[in-house]
Amino acid sequence: MSTSQPSATATWRAFLLGLSPQRLSLSLGISGLMALVLSPIFVTPTPVVVGRTMVVGLLALLTFVLLEHWPRRLPAWLARWPLQVIGVALAVPLGTLAVYLVATGGNFAAFWNSEGRMVGYMTTAGSGLVLGPLAAMTALYRQRDAEARSQALAFELERSELERRALDARLRLLHAQIEPHFLFNTLANVRALVDGGSPKASAVLSSLIAYLRAAVPQLHDESSTLGQELSLAKAYLELMHLRMPDRLSFRFDVTPDAQAVRCPSMTVLTLVENAIRHGIDPSEEGGQIEIRGAIQGSGTARRCHVWVDDSGVGLRQGGAPGLGLANLRERLQLSLGAQAQLHLSERQPRGVQAELILPLS
């Protein structure tokens, strides 16, 4: 399998970036400190010793960075990091020798025959052979650690992106389930009027068409405001009131600030539908639906509370909550997290209260 190689321009750019201020400072700092420690044993002035040692340190750093990028392709059996460490180990004595030859004007004999220079060379090169490869291995470890952290962060970002996509897909699937659920429930109510020969069937059907014309575009929105939800619920209740004018009454009491709170679309309508289907419809005398809403609490504990109360037959006689509430709970959790909650409770003397708690974004 072929592996792509960076271009020559990219390699040179990476080489220059490898000579970072941090690496230069570290190389000069280690070599300068080593020179200050060794300077008492030299007859050469301390600034000269420091300068020579820093030059050796810079040559070692240059070798380390060169072998970081060249040769651009290595045999499969040869890793790059030992090549860099060996390169630094060779650069220290050779660099020290070059520095001493420059000091003697290129006269190798003068260097070789001078006991003081030989002692200085051996001391500088020996100390560099200990510290140079050690510093190189430390730099490689830090580099590998940074790469591992960067890779872990990239994996985490990729995992978060995949989770977000999965969440969006799940929300779209749940939202798609609402449309047939809502439409079939409403059409079933109209069919009951037609089957019963009710003279109101035509008026109800006209109201249904007008209602659907206004409501269907909202079905495609994944979120809406509580005010929009109330408008939709009111249109639905007016439609239901045409079907059973003597058995259903309703009222709204929601504060203006609560109406601006965002929530998943069809949230309130689902609760109203559930109240009609499992509370009012099974009751012989019908009942009332009351929708209230307000923002309560203070600071980080502020929440929007919405209550949908009905005076129907209650939880026991109305049967288990249907698919709509299970779908709503899941959409609340996926859209708003665990802070969004839905609770059902019995009312006295009869009926059910659905309490919806929405976090404030």
XYZ file of C-alpha atoms in Angstrom:
361
model
C 0.000 0.000 0.000
C 1.462 3.317 -0.983
C 1.643 6.158 1.500
C 1.470 9.774 0.466
C 4.589 11.852 1.064
C 4.505 15.573 1.869
C 5.827 17.882 -0.818
C 9.323 19.370 -0.618
C 7.846 22.777 0.218
C 5.749 21.300 3.006
C 8.790 19.455 4.369
C 10.875 22.635 4.470
C 8.019 24.494 6.129
C 7.763 21.759 8.752
C 11.544 21.894 9.275
C 11.471 25.642 9.929
C 8.516 25.213 12.271
C 10.546 22.535 14.083
C 13.076 25.201 15.047
C 10.501 26.695 17.350
C 11.353 29.322 19.982
C 10.612 26.759 22.671
C 13.132 24.276 21.287
C 15.751 26.981 20.732
C 15.288 28.282 24.261
C 15.517 24.788 25.726
C 18.676 23.936 23.746
C 20.411 27.201 24.659
C 19.284 26.895 28.277
C 20.609 23.344 28.756
C 23.927 24.009 27.009
C 24.402 27.324 28.797
C 23.704 25.760 32.184
C 26.090 22.895 31.422
C 28.789 25.410 30.441
C 28.370 27.362 33.676
C 28.703 24.155 35.707
C 31.844 23.068 33.821
C 33.486 26.490 33.477
C 35.526 26.276 36.748
C 37.635 23.472 35.269
C 38.433 25.446 32.111
C 41.211 28.016 31.809
C 39.237 29.603 28.976
C 37.055 32.562 30.034
C 33.530 31.587 31.008
C 31.750 33.588 28.226
C 33.853 31.734 25.624
C 32.999 28.364 27.186
C 29.327 29.285 27.269
C 29.404 30.431 23.643
C 31.145 27.245 22.441
C 28.749 25.015 24.331
C 25.723 26.871 23.009
C 26.982 26.419 19.462
C 27.284 22.661 20.099
C 23.750 22.660 21.550
C 22.381 24.448 18.469
C 24.148 21.960 16.150
C 22.589 19.090 18.088
C 19.161 20.707 17.794
C 19.659 21.298 14.080
C 20.568 17.627 13.597
C 17.524 16.540 15.615
C 15.138 18.621 13.484
C 16.845 17.649 10.194
C 16.440 13.946 10.921
C 12.846 14.643 11.925
C 12.081 15.277 8.238
C 14.957 13.819 6.205
C 15.341 11.332 4.728
C 11.689 11.642 3.732
C 11.266 7.887 3.353
C 12.780 5.287 5.717
C 12.944 1.500 5.444
C 10.074 -0.251 7.173
C 12.438 -1.753 9.761
C 13.915 1.610 10.796
C 11.964 3.929 13.068
C 12.690 7.638 12.938
C 13.116 8.278 16.642
C 16.279 6.147 17.155
C 17.726 7.810 14.070
C 17.207 11.206 15.715
C 18.755 10.087 19.019
C 21.789 8.566 17.276
C 22.123 11.705 15.164
C 22.242 13.898 18.262
C 24.792 11.539 19.884
C 27.051 11.917 16.827
C 26.450 15.642 16.425
C 27.710 16.475 19.940
C 31.344 15.189 19.614
C 31.613 16.209 15.969
C 30.194 19.646 16.701
C 32.535 20.071 19.657
C 35.490 19.076 17.454
C 34.414 21.605 14.822
C 34.202 24.348 17.435
C 37.731 23.586 18.695
C 39.128 23.465 15.144
C 37.615 26.863 14.435
C 39.249 28.133 17.635
C 42.655 26.872 16.435
C 42.179 28.245 12.926
C 41.667 24.776 11.466
C 45.018 23.526 12.769
C 44.239 19.979 13.860
C 47.777 19.397 15.110
C 47.522 22.401 17.420
C 44.325 20.958 18.810
C 45.632 17.408 19.066
C 48.890 18.375 20.783
C 47.269 20.674 23.315
C 46.476 18.810 26.523
C 44.235 21.616 27.748
C 42.186 21.656 24.551
C 41.908 17.848 24.600
C 40.688 17.915 28.185
C 38.193 20.646 27.296
C 37.021 18.701 24.266
C 36.585 15.464 26.205
C 34.763 17.244 29.018
C 32.415 19.146 26.717
C 31.767 16.209 24.383
C 31.342 13.741 27.258
C 28.851 15.953 29.065
C 27.017 16.593 25.804
C 26.845 12.871 25.082
C 24.985 12.418 28.351
C 22.651 15.405 28.142
C 22.107 15.572 24.361
C 20.473 12.166 23.776
C 18.606 12.509 27.076
C 17.170 15.848 25.963
C 16.347 14.351 22.558
C 14.468 11.427 24.102
C 12.611 13.800 26.412
C 11.604 15.938 23.422
C 10.463 12.841 21.528
C 8.401 11.681 24.497
C 6.738 15.076 24.791
C 6.121 15.110 21.042
C 4.547 11.645 21.107
C 2.479 12.598 24.123
C 1.231 15.766 22.376
C 0.419 13.742 19.247
C -1.454 11.173 21.339
C -3.438 13.934 23.047
C -4.192 15.575 19.715
C -5.305 12.246 18.257
C -7.464 11.532 21.290
C -9.036 14.974 20.962
C -9.654 14.386 17.260
C -11.294 11.036 18.054
C -13.425 12.690 20.723
C -14.507 15.436 18.319
C -15.321 12.830 15.675
C -17.296 10.795 18.201
C -19.220 13.896 19.297
C -19.997 14.729 15.675
C -21.248 11.189 15.040
C -23.384 11.336 18.170
C -24.816 14.681 17.062
C -25.670 13.268 13.641
C -27.276 10.220 15.238
C -29.270 12.505 17.534
C -30.467 14.624 14.610
C -31.483 11.500 12.718
C -33.333 10.207 15.766
C -35.158 13.514 16.220
C -36.171 13.568 12.562
C -37.465 10.019 12.874
C -39.492 10.859 15.975
C -40.823 14.006 14.339
C -41.854 12.039 11.270
C -43.853 9.724 13.547
C -45.932 12.661 14.805
C -47.579 13.531 11.526
C -49.445 10.265 10.899
C -50.230 9.948 14.606
C -51.797 13.397 14.711
C -53.592 13.182 11.360
C -55.063 9.743 11.964
C -56.433 10.782 15.360
C -58.106 13.868 13.924
C -59.525 12.083 10.886
C -60.885 9.346 13.138
C -62.846 12.011 15.023
C -64.288 13.376 11.778
C -65.217 9.884 10.616
C -67.132 9.327 13.852
C -69.268 12.387 13.055
C -69.891 11.262 9.505
C -70.779 7.711 10.589
C -73.168 9.114 13.180
C -74.937 11.228 10.563
C -74.281 14.389 12.502
C -75.397 17.581 10.689
C -72.245 19.189 12.035
C -70.035 16.898 10.025
C -69.717 19.338 7.118
C -68.887 22.269 9.397
C -66.376 20.186 11.308
C -64.748 19.028 8.099
C -64.465 22.638 6.925
C -62.899 23.578 10.239
C -60.536 20.625 9.945
C -59.387 21.732 6.501
C -58.802 25.267 7.757
C -57.007 23.900 10.785
C -54.758 21.604 8.775
C -53.918 24.412 6.377
C -52.547 26.374 9.316
C -51.091 23.468 11.286
C -49.338 21.276 8.710
C -46.513 23.760 7.933
C -45.659 23.750 11.627
C -45.305 19.980 11.605
C -42.070 20.356 9.640
C -40.442 22.578 12.277
C -38.449 20.695 14.884
C -38.969 23.418 17.476
C -41.353 26.270 18.122
C -42.315 28.661 20.880
C -44.857 27.971 23.554
C -46.984 30.779 22.063
C -47.120 28.956 18.717
C -47.953 25.743 20.523
C -50.851 27.434 22.306
C -52.241 28.783 19.028
C -52.163 25.294 17.538
C -53.752 23.752 20.626
C -56.471 26.393 20.617
C -57.302 25.660 16.955
C -57.480 21.957 17.763
C -59.713 22.496 20.793
C -62.070 24.726 18.787
C -62.332 21.908 16.279
C -63.075 19.416 19.038
C -65.582 21.817 20.555
C -67.553 21.756 17.276
C -67.700 17.989 17.579
C -68.904 17.931 21.187
C -70.099 21.434 22.130
C -72.001 20.256 25.211
C -69.226 18.058 26.568
C -66.070 20.098 26.145
C -64.970 23.463 27.414
C -61.477 24.872 27.652
C -59.556 27.892 28.842
C -55.993 29.241 28.604
C -53.988 31.103 31.228
C -50.357 31.431 30.151
C -48.182 34.404 31.082
C -46.638 36.397 28.172
C -43.025 35.688 29.200
C -43.707 31.938 29.171
C -45.066 32.113 25.620
C -41.597 33.023 24.312
C -39.992 29.826 25.664
C -38.852 27.382 22.969
C -39.929 23.765 22.981
C -40.198 20.851 20.541
C -43.017 21.333 18.047
C -46.376 19.698 18.796
C -45.552 19.514 22.516
C -48.713 21.106 23.936
C -50.906 19.677 21.203
C -49.769 16.166 22.140
C -50.833 16.753 25.752
C -54.182 18.215 24.670
C -54.772 15.320 22.297
C -54.025 12.882 25.091
C -56.456 14.700 27.418
C -59.214 14.533 24.806
C -58.596 10.911 23.839
C -58.045 9.387 27.304
C -59.877 11.868 29.545
C -62.789 13.711 27.914
C -63.896 11.220 25.239
C -64.419 8.250 27.626
C -66.361 10.461 30.074
C -70.149 10.510 29.689
C -70.481 14.051 30.953
C -67.363 15.329 29.162
C -65.160 17.812 30.958
C -62.968 20.841 30.846
C -59.400 21.293 29.656
C -57.386 24.067 31.248
C -53.943 25.059 29.975
C -51.803 27.166 32.283
C -48.202 28.250 32.013
C -45.742 30.420 33.917
C -42.035 30.810 34.614
C -41.121 29.880 38.162
C -37.965 29.826 40.283
C -34.988 32.170 40.280
C -31.430 32.181 38.969
C -30.289 28.904 37.466
C -33.413 27.209 38.867
C -35.799 29.202 36.634
C -37.991 26.899 34.596
C -41.097 27.226 32.468
C -43.980 25.154 33.836
C -46.942 24.219 31.671
C -49.940 22.412 33.084
C -52.607 20.735 30.964
C -55.463 19.773 33.311
C -58.540 17.846 32.309
C -61.566 16.819 34.319
C -62.015 13.541 32.432
C -62.106 9.996 33.703
C -58.564 9.948 35.082
C -55.599 7.675 34.578
C -57.203 4.436 35.740
C -60.294 4.569 33.540
C -58.588 6.330 30.635
C -56.068 3.545 30.177
C -52.323 3.723 29.723
C -50.814 6.794 28.031
C -50.483 6.295 24.303
C -47.661 6.476 21.792
C -47.872 10.271 21.670
C -46.668 10.762 25.263
C -43.857 8.226 24.922
C -42.767 9.990 21.750
C -43.001 13.385 23.471
C -40.854 12.255 26.420
C -38.149 11.030 24.078
C -38.212 14.199 21.983
C -37.956 16.334 25.129
C -34.922 14.403 26.328
C -33.184 14.491 22.954
C -33.925 18.168 22.319
C -33.578 19.725 25.774
C -31.835 17.114 27.925
C -32.713 15.753 31.341
C -33.914 19.151 32.597
C -37.010 18.853 30.421
C -39.549 16.705 32.243
C -43.105 15.493 31.852
C -45.180 14.282 34.802
C -48.692 12.842 34.879
C -50.778 12.814 38.069
C -54.371 12.220 39.135
C -56.553 15.210 39.933
C -59.244 15.296 42.587
C -62.091 14.609 42.372
C -61.312 13.374 38.852
C -59.144 14.019 35.878
C -55.441 14.157 35.057
C -52.818 16.827 35.273
C -49.901 16.765 32.813
C -47.046 18.978 33.990
C -44.404 19.965 31.487
C -41.145 21.511 32.759
C -39.004 23.276 30.179
C -35.485 24.674 30.765
C -34.872 28.263 29.745
C -32.211 28.529 27.045
